Short mmCIF file of C-alpha atoms in Angstrom, two decimals:
data_model
loop_
_atom_site.label_atom_id
_atom_site.label_comp_id
_atom_site.label_asym_id
_atom_site.label_seq_id
_atom_site.Cartn_x
_atom_site.Cartn_y
_atom_site.Cartn_z
CA MET A 1 -13.40 51.76 16.76
CA ASN A 2 -13.59 49.39 13.83
CA PRO A 3 -11.43 46.37 14.69
CA LEU A 4 -10.79 45.75 11.00
CA GLU A 5 -8.59 48.83 11.01
CA LEU A 6 -6.10 46.88 13.10
CA LEU A 7 -5.94 43.98 10.65
CA PRO A 8 -3.23 45.30 8.27
CA GLY A 9 -0.93 45.80 11.24
CA LYS A 10 -1.66 42.28 12.43
CA ILE A 11 -0.91 40.82 9.01
CA ALA A 12 2.32 42.77 8.70
CA GLU A 13 3.28 41.44 12.11
CA LEU A 14 2.39 37.93 11.02
CA VAL A 15 4.45 38.14 7.83
CA HIS A 16 7.33 39.47 9.85
CA GLU A 17 7.01 36.61 12.35
CA LEU A 18 7.09 34.07 9.55
CA SER A 19 10.29 35.45 8.06
CA VAL A 20 13.76 34.24 8.92
CA LEU A 21 14.81 36.10 12.07
CA PRO A 22 17.47 35.66 14.72
CA TYR A 23 16.02 33.23 17.24
CA ASN A 24 16.52 35.57 20.17
CA ASN A 25 15.62 38.87 18.62
CA MET A 26 12.37 39.25 16.70
CA GLU A 27 13.22 42.84 15.81
CA GLY A 28 16.70 42.11 14.55
CA HIS A 29 17.92 40.97 11.14
CA VAL A 30 19.77 38.01 9.84
CA THR A 31 23.05 39.62 8.93
CA SER A 32 25.18 36.57 8.16
CA PRO A 33 24.54 32.99 7.00
CA TRP A 34 25.78 31.78 10.37
CA THR A 35 23.12 33.57 12.38
CA LEU A 36 21.14 31.15 14.51
CA THR A 37 17.62 31.77 13.26
CA ASN A 38 14.13 30.94 14.53
CA TYR A 39 13.84 28.33 11.76
CA VAL A 40 17.14 26.72 12.69
CA VAL A 41 16.15 26.43 16.35
CA TRP A 42 12.81 24.81 15.49
CA GLY A 43 14.49 22.68 12.85
CA LEU A 44 16.95 21.51 15.47
CA ILE A 45 14.11 20.65 17.84
CA ALA A 46 12.43 18.65 15.07
CA LEU A 47 15.70 16.95 14.16
CA VAL A 48 16.50 15.96 17.73
CA THR A 49 12.95 14.69 18.26
CA THR A 50 13.11 12.65 15.06
CA MET A 51 16.50 11.23 15.97
CA ILE A 52 15.43 10.29 19.48
CA MET A 53 12.29 8.61 18.18
CA PHE A 54 14.21 6.59 15.63
CA ILE A 55 17.03 5.68 18.00
CA VAL A 56 14.57 4.49 20.64
CA VAL A 57 12.51 2.47 18.17
CA ALA A 58 15.51 1.04 16.29
CA ASN A 59 17.13 -0.03 19.56
CA ARG A 60 13.93 -1.69 20.64
CA GLU A 61 13.65 -3.51 17.30
CA LYS A 62 17.26 -4.70 17.47
CA LYS A 63 16.74 -5.96 21.00
CA GLN A 64 13.55 -7.82 20.07
CA ILE A 65 15.11 -9.36 16.97
CA ALA A 66 18.06 -10.57 19.05
CA LEU A 67 15.67 -11.90 21.69
CA ALA A 68 13.65 -13.77 19.10
CA ALA A 69 16.79 -15.22 17.54
CA GLN A 70 18.14 -16.25 20.92
CA SER A 71 15.08 -17.82 22.49
CA GLY A 72 13.27 -18.82 19.31
CA ASP A 73 10.18 -17.18 20.75
CA VAL A 74 8.56 -15.39 17.80
CA THR A 75 6.21 -13.41 20.07
CA ALA A 76 9.22 -11.10 20.59
CA LEU A 77 8.56 -9.94 17.02
CA ALA A 78 4.99 -8.88 17.79
CA PRO A 79 4.09 -5.21 17.22
CA ALA A 80 4.23 -3.07 20.35
CA GLY A 81 3.22 0.41 21.32
CA ARG A 82 2.10 3.48 19.43
CA LEU A 83 5.48 5.06 18.71
CA VAL A 84 6.95 1.80 17.43
CA GLY A 85 3.81 1.11 15.44
CA ALA A 86 3.73 4.61 13.96
CA LEU A 87 7.36 4.54 12.84
CA GLU A 88 7.03 1.00 11.52
CA ALA A 89 3.97 2.05 9.54
CA GLY A 90 5.84 5.10 8.23
CA VAL A 91 8.88 3.10 7.18
CA GLU A 92 6.70 0.45 5.56
CA PHE A 93 4.80 3.20 3.76
CA ILE A 94 8.04 4.61 2.35
CA ARG A 95 9.32 1.17 1.43
CA ASP A 96 6.10 0.34 -0.40
CA MET A 97 6.26 3.71 -2.16
CA ALA A 98 9.85 3.05 -3.24
CA THR A 99 9.08 -0.44 -4.56
CA ASP A 100 5.86 0.69 -6.25
CA VAL A 101 7.31 3.77 -7.93
CA ILE A 102 10.96 2.89 -8.57
CA GLY A 103 10.54 -0.85 -8.86
CA PRO A 104 11.14 -3.89 -6.68
CA LYS A 105 14.76 -4.21 -7.80
CA ASP A 106 16.05 -0.64 -7.44
CA GLY A 107 13.44 0.72 -5.02
CA PRO A 108 14.73 -0.61 -1.68
CA LYS A 109 18.10 1.13 -2.21
CA TYR A 110 16.46 4.55 -2.08
CA VAL A 111 14.31 3.96 1.00
CA PRO A 112 16.70 5.78 3.38
CA LEU A 113 16.85 8.83 1.11
CA LEU A 114 13.09 9.00 0.61
CA GLY A 115 12.50 8.24 4.29
CA THR A 116 14.75 11.09 5.34
CA PHE A 117 12.78 13.50 3.16
CA PHE A 118 9.47 12.20 4.42
CA PHE A 119 10.15 12.12 8.14
CA MET A 120 12.17 15.31 8.16
CA ILE A 121 9.46 17.28 6.36
CA LEU A 122 6.58 15.64 8.21
CA ILE A 123 7.90 16.04 11.73
CA SER A 124 9.15 19.54 11.04
CA ASN A 125 5.72 20.40 9.63
CA MET A 126 4.14 19.18 12.85
CA PHE A 127 6.40 21.44 14.87
CA GLY A 128 5.46 24.26 12.51
CA LEU A 129 1.84 23.83 13.61
CA ILE A 130 2.68 24.58 17.22
CA PRO A 131 1.83 28.26 17.77
CA ALA A 132 5.05 30.23 17.16
CA GLY A 133 6.65 27.02 15.94
CA LYS A 134 8.49 26.94 12.62
CA SER A 135 8.68 24.30 9.93
CA ILE A 136 11.64 23.82 7.60
CA GLY A 137 9.12 23.98 4.78
CA GLY A 138 7.83 27.30 6.06
CA THR A 139 10.77 29.20 4.66
CA ILE A 140 11.90 29.08 1.04
CA GLY A 141 15.50 28.63 2.19
CA GLY A 142 14.61 25.31 3.80
CA THR A 143 12.62 24.03 0.83
CA VAL A 144 15.30 25.12 -1.64
CA ALA A 145 17.84 23.22 0.41
CA LEU A 146 15.68 20.08 0.35
CA ALA A 147 14.84 20.45 -3.34
CA LEU A 148 18.55 20.78 -4.16
CA ILE A 149 19.26 17.52 -2.35
CA SER A 150 16.46 15.83 -4.29
CA TRP A 151 17.78 17.34 -7.54
CA LEU A 152 21.32 16.28 -6.77
CA ALA A 153 20.10 12.74 -6.02
CA PHE A 154 18.09 12.18 -9.18
CA VAL A 155 20.60 13.88 -11.47
CA TRP A 156 23.44 11.89 -9.94
CA ILE A 157 21.49 8.66 -10.31
CA GLY A 158 20.61 9.57 -13.90
CA PHE A 159 24.19 10.18 -14.88
CA SER A 160 25.71 7.28 -12.99
CA LYS A 161 23.13 4.73 -14.18
CA ASN A 162 22.96 5.75 -17.83
CA GLY A 163 26.15 7.68 -18.48
CA ALA A 164 26.06 11.34 -19.47
CA TYR A 165 25.20 10.61 -23.09
CA GLY A 166 22.57 8.02 -22.28
CA TYR A 167 20.88 10.22 -19.72
CA LEU A 168 20.79 13.35 -21.87
CA LYS A 169 19.76 11.34 -24.93
CA SER A 170 16.78 10.00 -22.99
CA LEU A 171 15.38 13.51 -22.80
CA ILE A 172 14.49 13.20 -26.50
CA PRO A 173 11.72 10.68 -27.19
CA GLU A 174 12.59 7.52 -29.10
CA GLY A 175 10.38 8.47 -32.05
CA VAL A 176 12.06 11.82 -32.58
CA ARG A 177 15.48 10.22 -32.42
CA GLN A 178 14.59 8.03 -35.37
CA MET A 179 13.38 10.89 -37.57
CA PRO A 180 15.30 12.08 -40.64
CA PRO A 181 18.23 14.35 -39.73
CA ALA A 182 16.38 17.66 -40.24
CA GLY A 183 13.50 16.73 -37.96
CA ARG A 184 15.86 15.09 -35.54
CA ILE A 185 17.91 18.25 -35.18
CA ILE A 186 15.13 20.84 -35.17
CA LEU A 187 12.41 18.99 -33.28
CA GLY A 188 14.87 17.01 -31.21
CA GLY A 189 16.76 20.13 -30.27
CA PHE A 190 13.58 21.92 -29.29
CA ILE A 191 12.32 19.02 -27.19
CA PHE A 192 15.74 18.61 -25.64
CA LEU A 193 15.69 22.26 -24.62
CA LEU A 194 12.22 21.98 -23.11
CA GLU A 195 12.99 18.72 -21.35
CA PHE A 196 16.30 20.02 -20.12
CA ILE A 197 14.59 23.01 -18.54
CA SER A 198 11.87 20.77 -17.19
CA TYR A 199 14.29 18.22 -15.73
CA PHE A 200 17.00 20.44 -14.36
CA ILE A 201 15.26 23.70 -13.51
CA VAL A 202 11.50 23.26 -13.23
CA ARG A 203 11.64 20.07 -11.18
CA PRO A 204 13.72 21.43 -8.26
CA LEU A 205 12.01 24.80 -8.47
CA THR A 206 8.52 23.33 -8.25
CA LEU A 207 9.58 21.00 -5.44
CA ALA A 208 10.84 23.96 -3.44
CA VAL A 209 8.01 26.35 -4.26
CA ARG A 210 5.21 23.80 -3.80
CA LEU A 211 6.28 22.83 -0.31
CA PHE A 212 7.01 26.37 0.74
CA ALA A 213 3.87 27.92 -0.76
CA ASN A 214 1.54 25.35 0.78
CA LEU A 215 2.98 25.67 4.25
CA TYR A 216 3.44 29.42 4.09
CA ALA A 217 -0.12 29.91 2.88
CA GLY A 218 -1.35 27.59 5.59
CA HIS A 219 0.53 29.48 8.27
CA ILE A 220 -0.77 32.79 6.92
CA ILE A 221 -4.35 31.49 6.96
CA LEU A 222 -4.00 30.20 10.52
CA GLY A 223 -2.42 33.52 11.50
CA VAL A 224 -5.18 35.53 9.88
CA PHE A 225 -7.96 33.54 11.55
CA SER A 226 -6.29 33.68 14.93
CA GLY A 227 -5.81 37.40 14.27
CA PHE A 228 -9.54 37.70 13.65
CA VAL A 229 -10.29 35.93 16.89
CA ALA A 230 -7.90 38.17 18.77
CA LEU A 231 -9.27 41.31 17.12
CA PHE A 232 -12.95 40.64 17.54
CA TRP A 233 -13.28 38.58 20.64
CA PRO A 234 -12.33 41.01 23.41
CA ILE A 235 -14.05 44.01 21.96
CA PHE A 236 -16.92 45.18 24.09
CA GLU A 237 -17.85 48.61 22.88
CA LYS A 238 -20.40 50.85 24.44
CA ASP A 239 -22.43 50.18 21.39
CA LEU A 240 -24.24 46.87 22.06
CA ALA A 241 -24.49 46.06 18.36
CA TRP A 242 -20.70 46.23 18.00
CA SER A 243 -20.21 43.97 21.00
CA ILE A 244 -22.62 41.34 19.74
CA GLY A 245 -21.17 41.57 16.25
CA GLY A 246 -17.62 41.31 17.60
CA VAL A 247 -18.33 38.24 19.67
CA GLY A 248 -20.21 36.66 16.76
CA ALA A 249 -17.44 37.35 14.27
CA GLY A 250 -14.82 36.15 16.77
CA ALA A 251 -16.74 32.91 17.37
CA LEU A 252 -17.06 32.32 13.64
CA ALA A 253 -13.36 33.01 13.15
CA LEU A 254 -12.57 30.55 15.96
CA VAL A 255 -14.64 27.83 14.28
CA PHE A 256 -12.80 28.46 11.01
CA LEU A 257 -9.49 28.53 12.81
CA ILE A 258 -10.13 25.07 14.29
CA LEU A 259 -11.26 23.72 10.92
CA MET A 260 -8.20 25.21 9.21
CA TYR A 261 -5.96 23.77 11.89
CA ALA A 262 -7.28 20.30 11.17
CA PHE A 263 -6.81 20.96 7.47
CA GLU A 264 -3.23 22.11 8.04
CA VAL A 265 -2.43 18.88 9.88
CA PHE A 266 -3.66 17.11 6.76
CA VAL A 267 -1.56 19.44 4.58
CA ALA A 268 1.50 18.68 6.71
CA PHE A 269 1.13 15.00 5.82
CA ILE A 270 0.18 15.58 2.21
CA GLN A 271 3.08 17.90 1.47
CA ALA A 272 5.61 15.56 3.05
CA TYR A 273 4.09 12.78 0.97
CA VAL A 274 4.04 14.82 -2.25
CA PHE A 275 7.66 15.90 -1.90
CA THR A 276 8.74 12.32 -1.22
CA ILE A 277 6.73 10.67 -3.97
CA LEU A 278 7.85 13.27 -6.54
CA THR A 279 11.45 12.63 -5.59
CA ALA A 280 10.70 8.91 -6.01
CA VAL A 281 9.18 9.55 -9.44
CA TYR A 282 12.20 11.63 -10.50
CA ILE A 283 14.57 8.91 -9.27
CA GLN A 284 12.50 6.34 -11.15
CA SER A 285 12.81 8.34 -14.38
CA SER A 286 16.57 8.57 -13.81
CA VAL A 287 17.00 4.87 -13.00
CA HIS A 288 15.07 3.81 -16.09
CA ALA A 289 16.12 6.70 -18.33
CA SER A 290 17.75 4.54 -21.00
CA GLU A 291 14.58 2.44 -21.30
CA HIS A 292 12.57 5.29 -22.84
CA MET B 1 -7.28 48.63 3.57
CA PHE B 2 -5.04 46.80 1.13
CA VAL B 3 -2.95 49.89 0.67
CA GLU B 4 -2.45 50.05 4.39
CA MET B 5 -1.51 46.36 4.40
CA ALA B 6 1.06 46.93 1.72
CA TYR B 7 2.52 49.84 3.62
CA ALA B 8 2.64 47.89 6.81
CA SER B 9 4.44 44.92 5.25
CA GLU B 10 6.84 47.27 3.49
CA ALA B 11 7.58 48.90 6.80
CA ALA B 12 8.40 45.51 8.24
CA GLU B 13 10.64 44.58 5.35
CA GLY B 14 12.05 48.01 4.78
CA ALA B 15 14.75 47.87 7.35
CA LYS B 16 16.38 44.91 5.60
CA GLY B 17 18.57 45.55 2.63
CA GLY B 18 19.55 44.08 -0.71
CA LEU B 19 18.09 40.93 -2.21
CA GLU B 20 16.11 40.07 0.87
CA ALA B 21 14.21 43.35 0.70
CA THR B 22 13.43 42.82 -2.98
CA LEU B 23 12.34 39.18 -2.75
CA GLY B 24 10.69 39.29 0.67
CA ALA B 25 9.29 35.92 1.68
CA VAL B 26 10.69 34.14 -1.38
CA TYR B 27 14.30 35.04 -0.61
CA PRO B 28 16.09 31.76 0.11
CA ASN B 29 18.07 32.82 3.11
CA PRO B 30 21.44 31.04 3.32
CA ALA B 31 21.00 31.01 7.07
CA ALA B 32 18.15 28.54 6.47
CA ILE B 33 19.79 26.57 3.65
CA TRP B 34 22.96 25.18 5.14
CA PRO B 35 21.43 24.13 8.47
CA THR B 36 18.82 22.19 6.48
CA TRP B 37 21.61 20.41 4.63
CA VAL B 38 23.42 19.60 7.85
CA ALA B 39 20.22 18.36 9.45
CA PHE B 40 19.39 16.31 6.37
CA ILE B 41 22.83 14.70 6.27
CA ILE B 42 22.75 13.84 9.97
CA LEU B 43 19.27 12.37 9.75
CA PHE B 44 20.07 10.56 6.52
CA PHE B 45 23.07 8.82 8.03
CA LEU B 46 21.19 7.90 11.17
CA LEU B 47 18.30 6.43 9.20
CA TRP B 48 20.48 4.80 6.54
CA LYS B 49 23.03 3.18 8.81
CA PHE B 50 21.05 2.50 11.94
CA ALA B 51 17.31 3.05 12.14
CA PHE B 52 15.97 1.78 8.82
CA PRO B 53 17.95 -1.48 8.79
CA ALA B 54 16.65 -2.23 12.28
CA ILE B 55 13.04 -1.34 11.53
CA ILE B 56 12.97 -2.96 8.09
CA GLY B 57 14.73 -5.98 9.60
CA MET B 58 11.96 -6.16 12.18
CA LEU B 59 9.26 -5.84 9.50
CA ASP B 60 10.85 -8.59 7.41
CA LYS B 61 11.46 -10.87 10.38
CA ARG B 62 7.91 -10.38 11.55
CA ALA B 63 6.49 -11.08 8.09
CA GLU B 64 8.64 -14.19 7.94
CA ALA B 65 7.53 -15.30 11.41
CA ILE B 66 3.88 -14.76 10.51
CA LYS B 67 4.30 -16.71 7.30
CA GLU B 68 6.04 -19.55 9.11
CA SER B 69 3.40 -19.59 11.84
CA LEU B 70 0.64 -19.78 9.25
CA GLU B 71 2.37 -22.59 7.42
CA LYS B 72 2.98 -24.42 10.67
CA ALA B 73 -0.64 -23.95 11.67
CA GLU B 74 -1.74 -25.37 8.33
CA GLU B 75 0.59 -28.33 8.75
CA THR B 76 -0.66 -28.90 12.27
CA LYS B 77 -4.23 -28.79 11.06
CA VAL B 78 -3.58 -31.34 8.35
CA GLU B 79 -1.73 -33.54 10.83
CA ALA B 80 -4.56 -33.20 13.36
CA GLU B 81 -7.11 -34.19 10.74
CA ARG B 82 -5.01 -37.16 9.75
CA LEU B 83 -4.69 -38.25 13.40
CA LEU B 84 -8.40 -37.79 13.97
CA ASN B 85 -9.22 -39.99 11.00
CA GLU B 86 -6.72 -42.54 12.22
CA TYR B 87 -8.26 -42.58 15.68
CA LYS B 88 -11.73 -42.83 14.23
CA GLN B 89 -10.64 -45.81 12.19
CA GLN B 90 -8.98 -47.39 15.19
CA MET B 91 -12.08 -46.80 17.27
CA ALA B 92 -14.23 -48.46 14.61
CA GLU B 93 -11.83 -51.41 14.49
CA ALA B 94 -11.79 -51.70 18.26
CA ARG B 95 -15.56 -51.60 18.35
CA GLY B 96 -15.69 -54.38 15.73
CA ASP B 97 -13.17 -56.44 17.69
CA ALA B 98 -15.10 -55.95 20.90
CA SER B 99 -18.35 -57.19 19.37
CA LYS B 100 -16.49 -60.16 17.91
CA VAL B 101 -15.09 -60.99 21.34
CA ILE B 102 -18.51 -60.71 22.89
CA GLU B 103 -20.00 -62.93 20.20
CA GLN B 104 -17.28 -65.48 20.74
CA GLY B 105 -17.81 -65.34 24.48
CA ARG B 106 -21.48 -65.95 23.99
CA LYS B 107 -20.76 -68.94 21.78
CA VAL B 108 -18.34 -70.40 24.28
CA ALA B 109 -20.83 -69.93 27.08
CA GLU B 110 -23.54 -71.61 25.05
CA THR B 111 -21.35 -74.57 24.22
CA MET B 112 -20.42 -74.90 27.85
CA LYS B 113 -24.05 -74.76 28.84
CA GLU B 114 -24.94 -77.48 26.40
CA GLU B 115 -22.09 -79.61 27.55
CA ILE B 116 -23.05 -79.20 31.19
CA VAL B 117 -26.66 -80.04 30.47
CA ALA B 118 -25.69 -83.08 28.41
CA LYS B 119 -23.38 -84.34 31.11
CA ALA B 120 -26.02 -83.85 33.77
CA ASN B 121 -28.51 -85.76 31.68
CA GLU B 122 -26.05 -88.57 31.18
CA GLU B 123 -25.29 -88.77 34.86
CA ALA B 124 -28.93 -88.81 35.72
CA ALA B 125 -29.54 -91.61 33.21
CA ALA B 126 -26.63 -93.58 34.63
CA LEU B 127 -27.99 -93.16 38.14
CA VAL B 128 -31.40 -94.33 37.07
CA ALA B 129 -29.93 -97.37 35.28
CA LYS B 130 -27.86 -98.30 38.28
CA ALA B 131 -30.82 -98.01 40.59
CA ARG B 132 -32.78 -100.21 38.26
CA GLU B 133 -30.03 -102.83 38.26
CA ILE B 134 -29.88 -102.86 42.02
CA MET B 135 -33.64 -103.21 42.23
CA GLU B 136 -33.56 -106.12 39.75
CA SER B 137 -30.90 -108.03 41.65
CA GLU B 138 -32.70 -107.40 44.91
CA ARG B 139 -35.87 -108.72 43.41
CA LYS B 140 -34.08 -111.76 42.02
CA ALA B 141 -32.55 -112.49 45.43
CA ALA B 142 -35.93 -112.12 47.07
CA VAL B 143 -37.50 -114.46 44.56
CA ALA B 144 -34.77 -117.05 45.10
CA GLU B 145 -35.21 -116.79 48.82
CA LEU B 146 -38.91 -117.21 48.46
CA GLN B 147 -38.54 -120.31 46.24
CA LYS B 148 -36.20 -121.91 48.74
CA SER B 149 -38.56 -121.22 51.63
CA VAL B 150 -41.58 -122.46 49.70
CA ALA B 151 -39.78 -125.69 48.79
CA GLU B 152 -38.74 -126.39 52.31
CA ILE B 153 -42.14 -125.60 53.71
CA SER B 154 -43.79 -127.76 51.00
CA VAL B 155 -41.51 -130.71 51.72
CA ALA B 156 -42.14 -130.41 55.42
CA VAL B 157 -45.89 -130.18 54.87
CA ALA B 158 -45.90 -133.03 52.38
CA GLY B 159 -43.81 -135.22 54.70
CA LYS B 160 -46.21 -134.68 57.52
CA LEU B 161 -49.21 -135.34 55.28
CA ILE B 162 -48.06 -138.56 53.79
CA GLY B 163 -46.41 -139.61 56.97
CA GLU B 164 -43.57 -141.35 55.51
CA LYS B 165 -40.03 -140.60 55.45
CA LEU B 166 -38.58 -139.96 52.17
CA THR B 167 -35.21 -141.14 51.34
CA ALA B 168 -32.54 -138.65 50.63
CA ALA B 169 -32.71 -139.48 46.91
CA ASP B 170 -36.46 -139.11 46.82
CA HIS B 171 -36.10 -135.88 48.65
CA ALA B 172 -33.79 -134.35 46.14
CA THR B 173 -35.91 -135.53 43.17
CA LEU B 174 -38.98 -134.05 44.70
CA ILE B 175 -37.34 -130.68 45.35
CA ASP B 176 -36.05 -130.42 41.84
CA LYS B 177 -39.40 -131.23 40.41
CA TYR B 178 -41.07 -128.70 42.55
CA VAL B 179 -38.56 -125.99 41.92
CA ALA B 180 -38.98 -126.54 38.21
CA GLU B 181 -42.71 -126.16 38.59
CA VAL B 182 -42.42 -123.02 40.69
CA GLY B 183 -39.78 -121.58 38.34
CA GLY B 184 -42.14 -122.29 35.46
CA LEU B 185 -44.86 -120.45 37.27
CA ASN B 186 -42.57 -117.54 37.96
CA ASP B 187 -41.53 -117.30 34.32
CA ASN B 188 -45.04 -116.61 33.33
#
């Protein structure tokens, strides 16, 4: 039997597994918004893990700071351990991103928001790489939810920092605003329309679709390669040529699977980073809207 | 093959209805949206109110401590160099003082030596002079004794030879004359 004949079934199964399903019934359907789904369960695991990590590390930092203040011994402030070091590096990374992109004055204010995006997406992505695990970014519902928060944040900041008129006016470039009335109205109106769509529709849409598409594609690729391994590897036909070919193809698929796994770990970081830095860029353009 | 794939995925999706069936994987399921919001809000508040202030506080405190330590180290280094120079200078001064003291000591010793030698010489000279004096007086006494004896013996011999007794006055005149002669002899 040609193992490739089984592939469509495998892929259909894979696509089904990646969709939003009740956590306890893979065959069932999500009938109401309150159904506890596979994504929610894995999201909860990621959330609890993230919270525990941060609570442990923050408690440790508070204790050490108090110790240093009390005894005057600055060695209490020395870096310690991998978890503490990793979270410190992550927080510093986000803080540097915020000050670099948004500016040293306004940047630090948005560190908690950007940090929540980054760590939530990153850690959830890592859980999504566990076989059968799910990432928030692996379903469009999750990424839409995150993109809406990002959208809400930068639109809110834009309006509150510049006022409604100031913010909307900033969508039209300075040069166009100073044109004679005809050009101002026609060209300005056209640019305003484009920029409006770009700011308020394209930005959140691309944020949501980019994260989802990257992770979904990654999960599909991993699923397909592991499907190949599963399909080819155990096949020992009477025909020796088929057996050798099956083992060879399975081994090749396994090598690719491992390489793709490494790549997906990279993607998990990159996508968390991209989502966060784009949100930072959008916030920056809102904070400084009236300057251009 | 692709047709089969399409059929298979349709079969999987088919049982669902409405929007979800039409959009498939790109249907934003509300069952995934609101829990994400809840999770985001919980995590945001935890990070905003608790975790980030602690961690950023630690990062800032550490940076501050490192900066202070570096500055202190620099100060200590400068101070150490200053002290070293000071000690070097003091050592040089002490060495100079020590050689001065030694030089002085040598001078004092030399002066003392000279004094001692001079005194010894003086004493020796005095001893010699005194010895000479004693010898001279001894000699003079001996000479006087001899003159007296010679005079007496000469008178006695002369008396016997001439056989006459001299008067006391003659006697005295004779002695004086003789002594003068002998003294004149001795002076030569």
